[in-house]
PDB file of C-alpha atoms in Angstrom:
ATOM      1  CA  UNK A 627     109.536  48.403  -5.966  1.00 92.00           C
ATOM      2  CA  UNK A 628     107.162  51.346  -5.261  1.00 95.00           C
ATOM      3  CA  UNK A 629     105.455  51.648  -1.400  1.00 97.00           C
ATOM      4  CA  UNK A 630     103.308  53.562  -0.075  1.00 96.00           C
ATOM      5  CA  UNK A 631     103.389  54.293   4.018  1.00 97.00           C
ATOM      6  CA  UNK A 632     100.130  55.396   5.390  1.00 96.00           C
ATOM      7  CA  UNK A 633      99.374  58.161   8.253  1.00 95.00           C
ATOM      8  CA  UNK A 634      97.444  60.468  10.235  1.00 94.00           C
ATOM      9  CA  UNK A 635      96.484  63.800   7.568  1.00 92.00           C
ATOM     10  CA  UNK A 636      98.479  66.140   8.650  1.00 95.00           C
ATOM     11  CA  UNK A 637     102.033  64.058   9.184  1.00 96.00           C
ATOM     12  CA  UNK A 638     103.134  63.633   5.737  1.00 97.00           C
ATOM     13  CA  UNK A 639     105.943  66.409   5.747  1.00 97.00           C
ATOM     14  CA  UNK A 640     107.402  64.361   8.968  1.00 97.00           C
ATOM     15  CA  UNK A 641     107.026  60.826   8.024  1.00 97.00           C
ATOM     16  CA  UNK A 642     108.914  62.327   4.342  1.00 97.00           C
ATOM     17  CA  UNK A 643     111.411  63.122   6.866  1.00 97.00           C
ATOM     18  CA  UNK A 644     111.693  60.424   8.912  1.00 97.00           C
ATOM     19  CA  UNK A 645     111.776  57.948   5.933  1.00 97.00           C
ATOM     20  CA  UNK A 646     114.568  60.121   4.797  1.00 96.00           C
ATOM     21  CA  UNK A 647     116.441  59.828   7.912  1.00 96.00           C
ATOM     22  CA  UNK A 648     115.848  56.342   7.450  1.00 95.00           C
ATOM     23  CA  UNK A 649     117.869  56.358   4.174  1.00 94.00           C
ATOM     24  CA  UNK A 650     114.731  55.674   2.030  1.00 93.00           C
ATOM     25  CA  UNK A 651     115.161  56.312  -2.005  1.00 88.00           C
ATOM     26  CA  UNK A 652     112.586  58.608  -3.659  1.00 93.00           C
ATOM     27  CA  UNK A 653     110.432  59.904  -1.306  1.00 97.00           C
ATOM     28  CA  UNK A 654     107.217  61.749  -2.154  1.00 96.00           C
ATOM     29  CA  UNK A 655     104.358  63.181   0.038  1.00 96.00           C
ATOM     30  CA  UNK A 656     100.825  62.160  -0.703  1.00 96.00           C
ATOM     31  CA  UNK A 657      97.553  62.945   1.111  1.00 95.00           C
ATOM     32  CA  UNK A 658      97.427  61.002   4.294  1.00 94.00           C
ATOM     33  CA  UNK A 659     100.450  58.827   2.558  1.00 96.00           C
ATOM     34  CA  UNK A 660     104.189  58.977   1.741  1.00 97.00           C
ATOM     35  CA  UNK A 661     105.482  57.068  -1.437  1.00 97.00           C
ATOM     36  CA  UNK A 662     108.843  55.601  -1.337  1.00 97.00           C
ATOM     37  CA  UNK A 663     111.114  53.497  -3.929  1.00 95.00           C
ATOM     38  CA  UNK A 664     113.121  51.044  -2.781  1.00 94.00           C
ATOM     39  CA  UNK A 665     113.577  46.925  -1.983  1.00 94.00           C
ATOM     40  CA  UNK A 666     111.632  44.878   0.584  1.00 93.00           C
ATOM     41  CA  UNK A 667     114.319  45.531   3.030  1.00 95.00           C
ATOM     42  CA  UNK A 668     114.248  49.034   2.897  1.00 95.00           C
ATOM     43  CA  UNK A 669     110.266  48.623   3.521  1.00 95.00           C
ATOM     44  CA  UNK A 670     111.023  46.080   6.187  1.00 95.00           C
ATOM     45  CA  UNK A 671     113.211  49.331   7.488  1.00 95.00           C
ATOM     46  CA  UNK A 672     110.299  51.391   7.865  1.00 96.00           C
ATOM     47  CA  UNK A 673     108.491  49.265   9.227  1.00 94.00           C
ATOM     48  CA  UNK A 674     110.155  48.225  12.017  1.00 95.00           C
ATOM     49  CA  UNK A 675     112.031  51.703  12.511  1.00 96.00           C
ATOM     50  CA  UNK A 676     109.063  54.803  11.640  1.00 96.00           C
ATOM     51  CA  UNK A 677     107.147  56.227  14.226  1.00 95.00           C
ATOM     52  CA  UNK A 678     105.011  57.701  11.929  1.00 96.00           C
ATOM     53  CA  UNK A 679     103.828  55.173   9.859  1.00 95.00           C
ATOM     54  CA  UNK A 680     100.595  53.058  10.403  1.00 92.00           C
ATOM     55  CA  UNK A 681     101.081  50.537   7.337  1.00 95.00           C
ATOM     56  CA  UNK A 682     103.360  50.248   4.474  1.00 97.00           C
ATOM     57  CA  UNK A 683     101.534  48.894   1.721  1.00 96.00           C
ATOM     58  CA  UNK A 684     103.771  47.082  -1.459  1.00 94.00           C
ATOM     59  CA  UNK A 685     102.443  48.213  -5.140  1.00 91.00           C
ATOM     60  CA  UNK A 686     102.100  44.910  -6.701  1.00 89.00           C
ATOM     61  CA  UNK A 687     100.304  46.416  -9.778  1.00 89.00           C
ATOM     62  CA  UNK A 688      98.327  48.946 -12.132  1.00 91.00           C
ATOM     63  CA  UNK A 689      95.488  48.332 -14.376  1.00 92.00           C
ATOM     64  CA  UNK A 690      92.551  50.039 -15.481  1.00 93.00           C
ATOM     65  CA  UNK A 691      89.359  49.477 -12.991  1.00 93.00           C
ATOM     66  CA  UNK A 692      85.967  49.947 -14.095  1.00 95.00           C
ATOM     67  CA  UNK A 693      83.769  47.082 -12.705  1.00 96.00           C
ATOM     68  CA  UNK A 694      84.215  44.452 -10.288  1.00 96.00           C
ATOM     69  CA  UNK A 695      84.771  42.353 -12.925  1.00 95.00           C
ATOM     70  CA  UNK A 696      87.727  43.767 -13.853  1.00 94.00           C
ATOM     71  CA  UNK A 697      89.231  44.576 -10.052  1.00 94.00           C
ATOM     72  CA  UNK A 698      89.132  40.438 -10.374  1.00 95.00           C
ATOM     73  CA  UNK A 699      90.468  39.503 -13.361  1.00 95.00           C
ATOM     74  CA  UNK A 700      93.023  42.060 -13.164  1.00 94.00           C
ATOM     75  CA  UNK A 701      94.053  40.744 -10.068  1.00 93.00           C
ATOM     76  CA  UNK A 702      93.944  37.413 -10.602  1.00 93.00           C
ATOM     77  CA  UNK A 703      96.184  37.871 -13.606  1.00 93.00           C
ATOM     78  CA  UNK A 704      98.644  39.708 -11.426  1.00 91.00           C
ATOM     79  CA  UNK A 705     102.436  37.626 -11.093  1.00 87.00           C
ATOM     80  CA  UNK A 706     101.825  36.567  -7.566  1.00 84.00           C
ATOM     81  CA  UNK A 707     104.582  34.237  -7.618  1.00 82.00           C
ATOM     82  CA  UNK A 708     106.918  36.889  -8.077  1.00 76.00           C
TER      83      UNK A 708
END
């Protein structure tokens, strides 16, 4: 699963590093974010463990957004249940 764990601008090169300490797969630094690979547990991991991070958000989906039609639909057709 891809995640994303949010922070303050400026603390992406030590959350990387924390989340790395942490034994996180793939990391990547992102404006005001740091993306991560893993499984629910190693989320869980970071956030119960990081200092750093404010939320870790789960990637449940893409799809193409141009109205608020489609942020619905799109969403509604996403596998929740999974």
């Amino acid at each position: 699963m891809e995640f994303y764990a949010s922070c303050p601008e400026g603390f992406e090169t030590a959350l990387a590093e924390e989340l790395r300490a942490l034994g996180t797969p793939r990391v990547r630094r992102l404006k005001g974010r740091v993306a991560f690979e893993g499984t629910a547990a190693d989320a869980e991991r970071v956030c119960l463990w990081s200092r750093l991070a404010s939320r870790v958000f789960a990637l449940l989906g893409r799809f193409v957004c141009r109205d608020a039609n489609d942020l619905y639909n799109e969403t509604y057709a996403l596998p929740w249940e999974r």
